Short mmCIF file of C-alpha atoms and ligand atoms in Angstrom, two decimals:
data_model
loop_
_atom_site.label_atom_id
_atom_site.label_comp_id
_atom_site.label_asym_id
_atom_site.label_seq_id
_atom_site.Cartn_x
_atom_site.Cartn_y
_atom_site.Cartn_z
CA MET A 264 32.83 48.66 17.74
CA SER A 265 35.80 50.98 17.47
CA ILE A 266 34.83 53.13 20.46
CA PRO A 267 35.66 51.81 23.92
CA GLN A 268 32.31 50.86 25.57
CA GLU A 269 32.91 52.69 28.79
CA ARG A 270 31.69 55.84 30.53
CA ARG A 271 34.48 58.32 31.01
CA LEU A 272 34.19 61.78 32.56
CA VAL A 273 37.23 64.06 32.27
CA THR A 274 35.49 67.45 32.68
CA ALA A 275 32.25 68.75 34.11
CA ILE A 276 29.27 68.15 31.78
CA PRO A 277 29.21 70.16 29.54
CA GLY A 278 32.99 70.70 29.37
CA PRO A 279 34.74 73.91 28.32
CA LYS A 280 34.93 73.03 24.56
CA SER A 281 31.19 72.16 24.45
CA GLN A 282 30.44 75.42 26.36
CA GLU A 283 32.38 77.38 23.77
CA LEU A 284 30.49 75.61 20.96
CA LEU A 285 27.23 76.24 22.73
CA ALA A 286 27.96 79.99 22.75
CA ARG A 287 28.56 79.83 19.01
CA LYS A 288 25.36 77.86 18.58
CA GLN A 289 23.39 80.49 20.47
CA ALA A 290 24.80 83.22 18.20
CA ALA A 291 24.14 81.28 14.93
CA VAL A 292 21.06 79.09 15.50
CA PRO A 293 17.61 80.38 16.54
CA THR A 294 16.42 79.72 20.11
CA GLY A 295 13.50 77.70 18.64
CA ILE A 296 15.93 74.85 18.06
CA GLY A 297 16.30 73.47 21.57
CA THR A 298 19.06 71.30 23.04
CA THR A 299 18.48 68.66 25.69
CA LEU A 300 22.14 68.27 26.73
CA PRO A 301 24.67 70.64 25.19
CA VAL A 302 27.59 68.29 24.84
CA PHE A 303 28.93 68.48 21.28
CA VAL A 304 29.50 64.97 19.92
CA THR A 305 32.58 64.00 17.94
CA ARG A 306 32.15 60.24 17.72
CA ALA A 307 29.60 57.64 18.76
CA GLY A 308 29.03 53.88 18.58
CA GLY A 309 27.48 51.04 20.60
CA GLY A 310 26.10 52.57 23.76
CA VAL A 311 28.47 55.53 23.93
CA LEU A 312 28.61 59.20 22.77
CA GLU A 313 32.05 60.87 22.87
CA ASP A 314 32.20 64.70 23.13
CA ALA A 315 34.53 67.49 22.17
CA ASP A 316 36.11 67.54 25.67
CA GLY A 317 36.93 63.79 25.59
CA ASN A 318 34.04 62.63 27.82
CA ALA A 319 32.23 59.44 26.99
CA LEU A 320 28.56 59.34 27.93
CA ILE A 321 26.17 56.40 28.10
CA ASP A 322 23.44 56.80 25.58
CA PHE A 323 19.86 56.11 26.66
CA GLY A 324 18.35 58.19 23.91
CA SER A 325 19.58 56.88 20.49
CA GLY A 326 18.99 60.37 19.05
CA ILE A 327 15.25 59.84 19.82
CA ALA A 328 14.91 56.20 18.74
CA VAL A 329 16.91 56.57 15.54
CA THR A 330 20.19 54.72 16.13
CA ASN A 331 18.50 51.44 17.06
CA VAL A 332 21.38 49.50 15.37
CA GLY A 333 23.93 51.82 17.08
CA ASN A 334 25.76 54.82 15.70
CA ALA A 335 27.93 54.36 12.70
CA ALA A 336 26.84 50.70 12.57
CA PRO A 337 29.37 48.71 10.49
CA ARG A 338 26.95 47.43 7.82
CA VAL A 339 25.52 50.96 7.45
CA VAL A 340 28.96 52.62 7.20
CA GLU A 341 30.16 50.10 4.60
CA ARG A 342 27.15 50.49 2.33
CA VAL A 343 27.04 54.25 2.61
CA GLN A 344 30.76 54.64 1.89
CA LYS A 345 30.44 52.65 -1.27
CA GLN A 346 27.39 54.51 -2.38
CA VAL A 347 28.75 57.96 -1.72
CA ALA A 348 31.68 57.16 -4.05
CA ASP A 349 29.38 55.76 -6.79
CA PHE A 350 26.66 58.41 -6.96
CA THR A 351 24.88 60.67 -4.39
CA HIS A 352 21.62 61.65 -6.15
CA THR A 353 19.73 61.33 -9.38
CA CYS A 354 16.21 61.91 -8.09
CA PHE A 355 14.27 58.61 -8.08
CA MET A 356 11.47 60.27 -10.03
CA VAL A 357 13.91 61.23 -12.86
CA THR A 358 16.25 58.22 -13.20
CA PRO A 359 15.73 55.47 -10.60
CA TYR A 360 18.12 53.04 -8.90
CA GLU A 361 17.75 49.61 -7.42
CA SER A 362 18.35 50.31 -3.69
CA TYR A 363 15.09 52.33 -3.45
CA VAL A 364 13.14 49.39 -4.89
CA GLN A 365 14.94 46.99 -2.53
CA VAL A 366 13.98 49.04 0.51
CA CYS A 367 10.31 49.13 -0.65
CA GLU A 368 10.35 45.34 -1.33
CA LYS A 369 11.72 44.70 2.17
CA LEU A 370 9.17 46.90 3.86
CA ASN A 371 6.30 45.35 1.91
CA GLN A 372 7.52 41.98 3.12
CA LEU A 373 8.37 42.87 6.78
CA THR A 374 5.45 45.14 7.80
CA PRO A 375 2.38 43.54 9.38
CA GLY A 376 -0.13 41.72 7.13
CA ASP A 377 0.44 39.44 4.16
CA HIS A 378 -1.72 41.40 1.72
CA GLU A 379 -0.19 43.00 -1.37
CA LYS A 380 1.53 46.26 -0.49
CA ARG A 381 3.26 49.25 -2.05
CA THR A 382 5.83 51.55 -0.39
CA PHE A 383 7.23 54.99 -1.27
CA LEU A 384 10.01 56.85 0.38
CA VAL A 385 10.19 60.40 1.82
CA ASN A 386 12.55 62.32 4.11
CA SER A 387 10.99 62.56 7.52
CA GLY A 388 8.37 61.09 9.80
CA ALA A 389 6.17 64.10 9.37
CA GLU A 390 6.38 63.83 5.65
CA ALA A 391 5.38 60.18 5.89
CA VAL A 392 2.33 60.96 8.03
CA GLU A 393 1.28 63.83 5.68
CA ASN A 394 1.54 61.48 2.66
CA ALA A 395 -0.48 58.76 4.39
CA VAL A 396 -3.24 61.31 4.91
CA LYS A 397 -3.01 62.38 1.25
CA VAL A 398 -3.39 58.79 0.07
CA ALA A 399 -6.24 58.07 2.48
CA ARG A 400 -8.13 61.17 1.33
CA TYR A 401 -7.57 60.40 -2.34
CA ALA A 402 -8.61 56.72 -2.02
CA THR A 403 -11.71 57.36 0.13
CA GLY A 404 -12.84 60.71 -1.30
CA ARG A 405 -13.32 61.77 2.35
CA GLN A 406 -11.63 64.58 4.29
CA ALA A 407 -11.77 64.08 8.07
CA VAL A 408 -8.81 62.76 10.00
CA VAL A 409 -9.19 61.34 13.50
CA VAL A 410 -6.27 61.45 15.96
CA PHE A 411 -5.94 60.82 19.68
CA ASP A 412 -5.16 62.54 22.94
CA HIS A 413 -1.39 62.56 23.66
CA GLY A 414 -0.59 61.91 19.94
CA TYR A 415 2.53 63.28 18.30
CA HIS A 416 2.94 63.21 14.50
CA GLY A 417 5.43 65.95 13.57
CA ARG A 418 5.99 69.64 13.07
CA THR A 419 4.67 70.49 9.58
CA LEU A 420 1.39 72.31 9.37
CA LEU A 421 -0.74 69.16 9.01
CA THR A 422 1.24 67.00 11.43
CA MET A 423 1.46 69.72 14.09
CA THR A 424 -2.28 69.94 13.75
CA LEU A 425 -2.50 66.18 14.29
CA THR A 426 -0.30 66.54 17.38
CA ALA A 427 -2.12 66.93 20.71
CA LYS A 428 0.25 69.01 22.79
CA ASN A 429 0.20 72.77 22.46
CA MET A 430 3.51 73.72 24.14
CA PRO A 431 6.06 73.66 22.51
CA TYR A 432 4.76 72.15 19.24
CA LYS A 433 1.82 74.35 18.32
CA GLN A 434 1.94 77.54 20.39
CA GLY A 435 1.83 80.52 18.17
CA PHE A 436 1.91 78.57 14.91
CA GLY A 437 -1.76 78.57 14.05
CA PRO A 438 -4.14 78.63 12.22
CA TYR A 439 -4.03 74.86 11.99
CA ALA A 440 -5.13 72.57 9.18
CA PRO A 441 -8.85 71.88 8.89
CA GLU A 442 -10.76 68.60 9.26
CA VAL A 443 -8.67 67.19 12.13
CA TYR A 444 -10.62 65.68 15.11
CA ARG A 445 -9.23 64.41 18.41
CA VAL A 446 -10.69 61.56 20.46
CA PRO A 447 -9.64 59.93 23.76
CA LEU A 448 -6.86 57.42 24.14
CA ALA A 449 -7.06 54.48 26.55
CA TYR A 450 -4.24 55.73 28.84
CA PRO A 451 -4.19 53.09 31.60
CA PHE A 452 -2.41 55.09 34.32
CA ARG A 453 -4.73 58.14 33.96
CA TRP A 454 -8.01 56.72 32.76
CA PRO A 455 -10.67 57.50 35.44
CA GLY A 456 -12.84 54.39 34.87
CA GLU A 457 -12.30 50.71 35.47
CA ASN A 458 -12.07 49.61 31.91
CA PRO A 459 -10.01 52.05 29.77
CA ALA A 460 -10.06 49.99 26.56
CA GLU A 461 -13.85 49.69 26.44
CA GLU A 462 -14.61 53.13 27.80
CA ALA A 463 -12.14 55.10 25.67
CA TYR A 464 -13.24 53.15 22.61
CA ALA A 465 -16.93 53.92 23.29
CA GLN A 466 -16.17 57.58 23.73
CA ALA A 467 -14.04 57.76 20.59
CA VAL A 468 -16.74 56.07 18.48
CA ASP A 469 -19.42 58.26 19.99
CA MET A 470 -17.45 61.39 19.01
CA ILE A 471 -16.78 60.10 15.52
CA GLU A 472 -20.44 59.29 14.92
CA LYS A 473 -21.97 62.32 16.60
CA GLN A 474 -19.52 65.04 15.68
CA ILE A 475 -18.04 63.90 12.34
CA GLY A 476 -19.98 61.05 10.78
CA ALA A 477 -18.05 57.89 10.10
CA GLN A 478 -18.80 58.26 6.38
CA ASN A 479 -16.78 61.46 6.37
CA VAL A 480 -13.62 60.02 7.98
CA ALA A 481 -10.72 59.31 5.56
CA ALA A 482 -8.24 58.10 8.16
CA VAL A 483 -7.67 57.31 11.79
CA VAL A 484 -4.02 57.98 12.65
CA ILE A 485 -2.58 56.42 15.80
CA GLU A 486 0.76 55.56 17.34
CA PRO A 487 0.61 51.99 18.72
CA ILE A 488 2.61 53.35 21.68
CA ALA A 489 2.34 57.11 22.04
CA GLY A 490 5.99 58.35 21.97
CA GLU A 491 6.31 62.02 22.76
CA GLY A 492 3.04 61.81 24.73
CA GLY A 493 4.84 59.71 27.34
CA PHE A 494 5.31 56.09 26.07
CA ILE A 495 1.66 55.38 26.63
CA GLU A 496 0.80 51.85 25.74
CA PRO A 497 -2.98 51.92 25.05
CA ALA A 498 -4.82 49.44 27.24
CA LYS A 499 -4.90 46.02 25.62
CA GLY A 500 -7.79 45.64 23.25
CA PHE A 501 -8.06 49.32 22.36
CA LEU A 502 -6.00 49.19 19.15
CA PRO A 503 -7.67 46.07 17.73
CA LYS A 504 -11.12 47.60 18.36
CA ILE A 505 -10.23 50.85 16.63
CA ALA A 506 -8.79 48.89 13.67
CA GLN A 507 -11.93 46.81 13.46
CA TYR A 508 -14.12 49.95 13.58
CA CYS A 509 -12.07 51.36 10.65
CA ARG A 510 -12.60 48.15 8.63
CA ASP A 511 -16.31 48.21 9.31
CA ASN A 512 -16.62 51.85 8.20
CA GLY A 513 -14.35 52.11 5.17
CA ILE A 514 -11.81 54.22 7.14
CA VAL A 515 -8.10 53.90 6.41
CA PHE A 516 -6.29 52.80 9.64
CA VAL A 517 -2.89 54.49 9.73
CA ALA A 518 -0.30 53.33 12.22
CA ASP A 519 2.33 55.95 12.92
CA GLU A 520 5.27 53.64 13.79
CA VAL A 521 7.82 56.40 13.31
CA GLN A 522 9.12 55.97 16.90
CA THR A 523 8.04 52.35 17.63
CA GLY A 524 9.34 50.67 14.50
CA PHE A 525 12.45 48.66 13.63
CA ALA A 526 12.68 46.34 16.65
CA ARG A 527 12.45 49.09 19.21
CA THR A 528 9.54 47.56 21.18
CA GLY A 529 10.70 43.89 21.00
CA ASP A 530 8.77 43.32 17.81
CA LEU A 531 9.87 44.49 14.44
CA PHE A 532 6.75 46.74 14.51
CA ALA A 533 4.72 47.56 17.65
CA CYS A 534 1.40 46.68 15.93
CA GLU A 535 2.45 43.04 15.96
CA ASP A 536 1.97 42.84 19.76
CA GLU A 537 -1.80 42.60 19.37
CA GLY A 538 -1.84 41.33 15.80
CA VAL A 539 -3.13 44.65 14.43
CA VAL A 540 -2.71 44.98 10.63
CA PRO A 541 -2.77 48.63 9.54
CA ASP A 542 -3.94 49.71 6.09
CA ILE A 543 -1.01 52.15 5.96
CA ILE A 544 2.06 52.17 8.21
CA CYS A 545 4.37 55.17 8.46
CA THR A 546 8.04 54.55 9.41
CA ALA A 547 11.07 56.81 9.82
CA LYS A 548 13.47 57.31 12.78
CA GLY A 549 15.05 53.85 13.21
CA ILE A 550 14.82 53.07 9.48
CA ALA A 551 18.26 54.17 8.25
CA GLY A 552 20.54 54.50 11.32
CA GLY A 553 20.40 58.30 11.24
CA LEU A 554 20.31 59.06 7.58
CA PRO A 555 17.16 60.99 6.72
CA LEU A 556 14.62 58.49 5.41
CA ALA A 557 10.95 57.70 5.96
CA ALA A 558 8.43 55.36 4.31
CA VAL A 559 4.77 54.97 3.66
CA THR A 560 3.71 51.35 3.23
CA GLY A 561 0.13 50.47 2.44
CA ARG A 562 -2.40 48.24 0.76
CA ALA A 563 -1.62 48.12 -2.98
CA GLU A 564 -5.17 49.00 -3.93
CA LEU A 565 -5.11 52.20 -1.82
CA MET A 566 -1.60 53.29 -2.77
CA ASP A 567 -2.10 52.62 -6.47
CA GLU A 568 -5.15 54.86 -6.60
CA VAL A 569 -3.16 58.09 -6.78
CA HIS A 570 -2.29 59.39 -10.28
CA ALA A 571 1.33 59.40 -11.51
CA GLY A 572 3.21 62.38 -10.14
CA GLY A 573 0.80 62.87 -7.25
CA LEU A 574 3.32 61.63 -4.68
CA GLY A 575 7.02 62.13 -4.32
CA GLY A 576 9.71 64.73 -3.59
CA THR A 577 13.21 65.71 -4.76
CA TYR A 578 15.21 63.82 -2.10
CA GLY A 579 12.82 61.09 -1.07
CA GLY A 580 14.62 57.75 -1.03
CA ASN A 581 18.05 59.32 -1.46
CA PRO A 582 20.55 56.57 -2.45
CA LEU A 583 22.76 57.00 0.62
CA ALA A 584 19.72 56.73 2.87
CA CYS A 585 18.51 53.67 1.02
CA GLU A 586 21.83 51.88 1.36
CA ALA A 587 21.73 52.83 5.09
CA ALA A 588 18.27 51.34 5.43
CA LEU A 589 19.41 48.11 3.80
CA GLY A 590 22.34 47.98 6.24
CA VAL A 591 19.92 48.56 9.14
CA LEU A 592 17.57 45.77 8.07
CA GLU A 593 20.50 43.37 7.63
CA THR A 594 21.75 44.30 11.09
CA ILE A 595 18.39 43.79 12.75
CA GLU A 596 18.01 40.43 11.17
CA GLN A 597 21.54 39.06 11.42
CA ASP A 598 22.16 40.27 14.97
CA ASP A 599 18.60 39.45 16.06
CA LEU A 600 17.99 42.90 17.49
CA VAL A 601 14.28 42.09 18.12
CA ALA A 602 15.50 39.65 20.82
CA ARG A 603 18.04 42.27 22.01
CA ALA A 604 15.21 44.76 22.51
CA ARG A 605 13.24 42.23 24.58
CA ARG A 606 16.28 41.48 26.63
CA ILE A 607 16.80 45.21 27.34
CA GLY A 608 13.18 45.34 28.60
CA GLU A 609 13.75 42.29 30.76
CA ILE A 610 16.72 43.99 32.40
CA MET A 611 15.16 47.46 32.75
CA LEU A 612 11.62 46.83 33.88
CA PRO A 613 12.39 44.81 37.05
CA ARG A 614 15.06 47.34 38.09
CA LEU A 615 12.66 50.25 37.54
CA ARG A 616 9.87 48.48 39.36
CA ALA A 617 12.18 47.92 42.32
CA MET A 618 12.94 51.68 42.23
CA GLN A 619 9.20 52.37 42.14
CA GLU A 620 8.91 50.44 45.52
CA ARG A 621 11.64 52.62 47.01
CA PHE A 622 10.74 55.99 45.53
CA PRO A 623 7.13 57.09 45.78
CA VAL A 624 7.82 59.80 43.17
CA ILE A 625 7.63 57.07 40.55
CA GLY A 626 3.97 56.65 39.80
CA ASP A 627 4.15 54.31 36.85
CA VAL A 628 6.70 52.11 35.08
CA ARG A 629 5.79 50.97 31.59
CA GLY A 630 6.84 50.17 28.07
CA ARG A 631 7.91 47.30 25.94
CA GLY A 632 11.35 46.12 24.76
CA ALA A 633 13.78 49.03 24.65
CA MET A 634 11.02 51.66 24.73
CA ILE A 635 10.64 52.14 28.50
CA ALA A 636 9.42 55.00 30.67
CA VAL A 637 8.70 56.06 34.21
CA GLU A 638 6.03 58.63 35.05
CA LEU A 639 6.79 60.85 37.97
CA VAL A 640 4.05 62.12 40.37
CA GLU A 641 3.78 64.05 43.62
CA PRO A 642 4.11 61.19 46.11
CA GLY A 643 0.81 59.67 47.17
CA THR A 644 -1.10 61.27 44.26
CA LYS A 645 -1.23 61.03 40.48
CA ASN A 646 -0.46 64.73 40.16
CA PRO A 647 2.21 65.16 37.44
CA ASN A 648 5.62 66.04 38.74
CA PRO A 649 7.65 67.62 35.91
CA ALA A 650 10.08 69.33 38.34
CA ALA A 651 11.21 65.94 39.58
CA VAL A 652 11.82 64.81 36.00
CA GLN A 653 14.00 67.88 35.36
CA GLU A 654 15.88 67.25 38.58
CA VAL A 655 16.57 63.59 37.82
CA ILE A 656 17.60 64.42 34.25
CA LYS A 657 20.01 67.09 35.54
CA ARG A 658 21.71 64.65 37.81
CA CYS A 659 21.92 61.89 35.19
CA HIS A 660 23.44 64.32 32.67
CA ALA A 661 26.03 65.42 35.16
CA GLU A 662 26.98 61.79 35.70
CA GLY A 663 27.29 61.22 31.88
CA LEU A 664 23.98 59.43 31.24
CA VAL A 665 21.91 60.85 28.38
CA VAL A 666 18.22 60.55 29.23
CA LEU A 667 15.23 62.31 27.71
CA SER A 668 11.85 63.54 29.01
CA ALA A 669 8.50 63.16 27.39
CA GLY A 670 4.79 63.30 28.21
CA THR A 671 1.85 65.65 27.83
CA TYR A 672 2.58 66.88 31.34
CA GLY A 673 6.33 66.81 30.95
CA ASN A 674 6.52 64.28 33.79
CA VAL A 675 7.87 61.22 32.01
CA LEU A 676 11.50 60.00 31.80
CA ARG A 677 11.91 57.93 28.68
CA PHE A 678 14.61 55.40 27.90
CA LEU A 679 15.56 54.50 24.36
CA PRO A 680 18.98 52.81 24.47
CA PRO A 681 20.54 51.67 21.23
CA LEU A 682 19.61 47.98 20.88
CA VAL A 683 23.27 47.16 20.65
CA ILE A 684 24.20 48.71 24.00
CA PRO A 685 26.45 46.33 26.03
CA GLU A 686 24.68 45.07 29.20
CA HIS A 687 27.30 46.48 31.51
CA LEU A 688 26.53 49.97 30.26
CA LEU A 689 22.83 49.40 30.60
CA GLU A 690 23.34 48.29 34.18
CA GLU A 691 25.67 51.24 34.86
CA GLY A 692 23.12 53.65 33.49
CA LEU A 693 20.41 52.18 35.65
CA GLY A 694 22.73 52.57 38.66
CA ILE A 695 23.19 56.29 37.81
CA LEU A 696 19.44 56.69 37.57
CA GLU A 697 18.93 55.00 40.84
CA LYS A 698 21.44 57.29 42.50
CA ALA A 699 19.74 60.28 40.96
CA PHE A 700 16.44 59.24 42.50
CA SER A 701 17.88 58.64 45.93
C1 PLP B 2229 9.37 61.82 15.57
C2 PLP B 2229 8.03 61.41 15.19
C3 PLP B 2229 7.35 61.98 14.01
C4 PLP B 2229 8.01 63.05 13.22
O1 PLP B 2229 9.14 62.59 12.54
P1 PLP B 2229 10.21 63.66 11.96
O2 PLP B 2229 11.21 62.78 11.29
O3 PLP B 2229 10.75 64.38 13.15
O4 PLP B 2229 9.42 64.50 11.10
C5 PLP B 2229 6.10 61.52 13.73
N1 PLP B 2229 5.47 60.61 14.48
C6 PLP B 2229 6.07 60.04 15.57
C7 PLP B 2229 5.29 59.01 16.32
C8 PLP B 2229 7.32 60.46 15.96
O5 PLP B 2229 7.87 59.96 17.10
#
């Protein structure tokens, strides 16, 4: 790593240069494009982001679970540099190239299940989810799509409709796409009953059968761990039951692993934790180290249904992004980042649980691997406490630790460090967090 792996604060956060750039941003970019922390980055790598003022911040965000292999990861840089000099675009649908096929072969091999698969490439997570729904509708001849409370699937018309949370994702952007139905998620911390997996499953099935009719459902789309919704790991047993219900009723089970994929959760894909095999899996974010790429991987017989020309897009599987993805997959394998993710969880979870003992504002500590969150409450209750999240984040940012919020109630702090973060920075970041809580 060429960037020193240390936190270094030489100005207030944000510093004067970043503030100047922020003023230009405000004059040039619409307010709809928000900014979590307005430090303007000039270089990044390992667990560190450097800004225009010469500060070095500890990264607990990975650009929202994208730079799992670290920023400017060496194998990614090397492949992309060679590719950019060779050719930058032909359009795979016009004159193809090998790296696209290699990425698809790799994903067919690495995603859960040993059935025959096909993969195609698009540009964003939302585009992958939209395409999964297109394939499921085509293959089943059905229209309805079932999604879950707290789900997040993107910002296009269909995927914003699939998303649960109104503000900020949907407010004012209706009317929404038709034939989308939402059912309960087995959210352990907030489920009112004793047995969230059984009870949420029963309610979901009841709604499907009474309100939609299972024979009308093309796809069930679910995140194996709800990301934007607050890193909600569904109660054990819930995902396998839903997958089984889909199998029994000819419904395409779509796993949205856009945030959970590529070693983030301590498995290559989060579905592996309970041995769930999706019919279609959507991936993006961590796939290409920051270059825009996403994939739809599914059962060959479903995917091959669609007529030639029915799927695709101008930039999907751009050669630079494909080379980056191959560099990411090599890095995950050769540096055993699945094990690194588990190790990060083993360091973070006990420290956060110890903080929970000390600070009653922490209602829940959860997550797997390097996808970890704390849910903040008004002490002694389960009432969401988004103000405390904002306060903690403000203090962390001022100390040079990049952390993000999440959650339907805005009361979750989420941690997504790059899997290559050195342990001393992980420990230092946790120390800053602890200080912010006290
Ligand atoms: C980020 C995300 C998306 C949308 O991906 P984009 O690349 O932003 O379109 C979809 N699903 C999940 C689970 C995500 O976290």
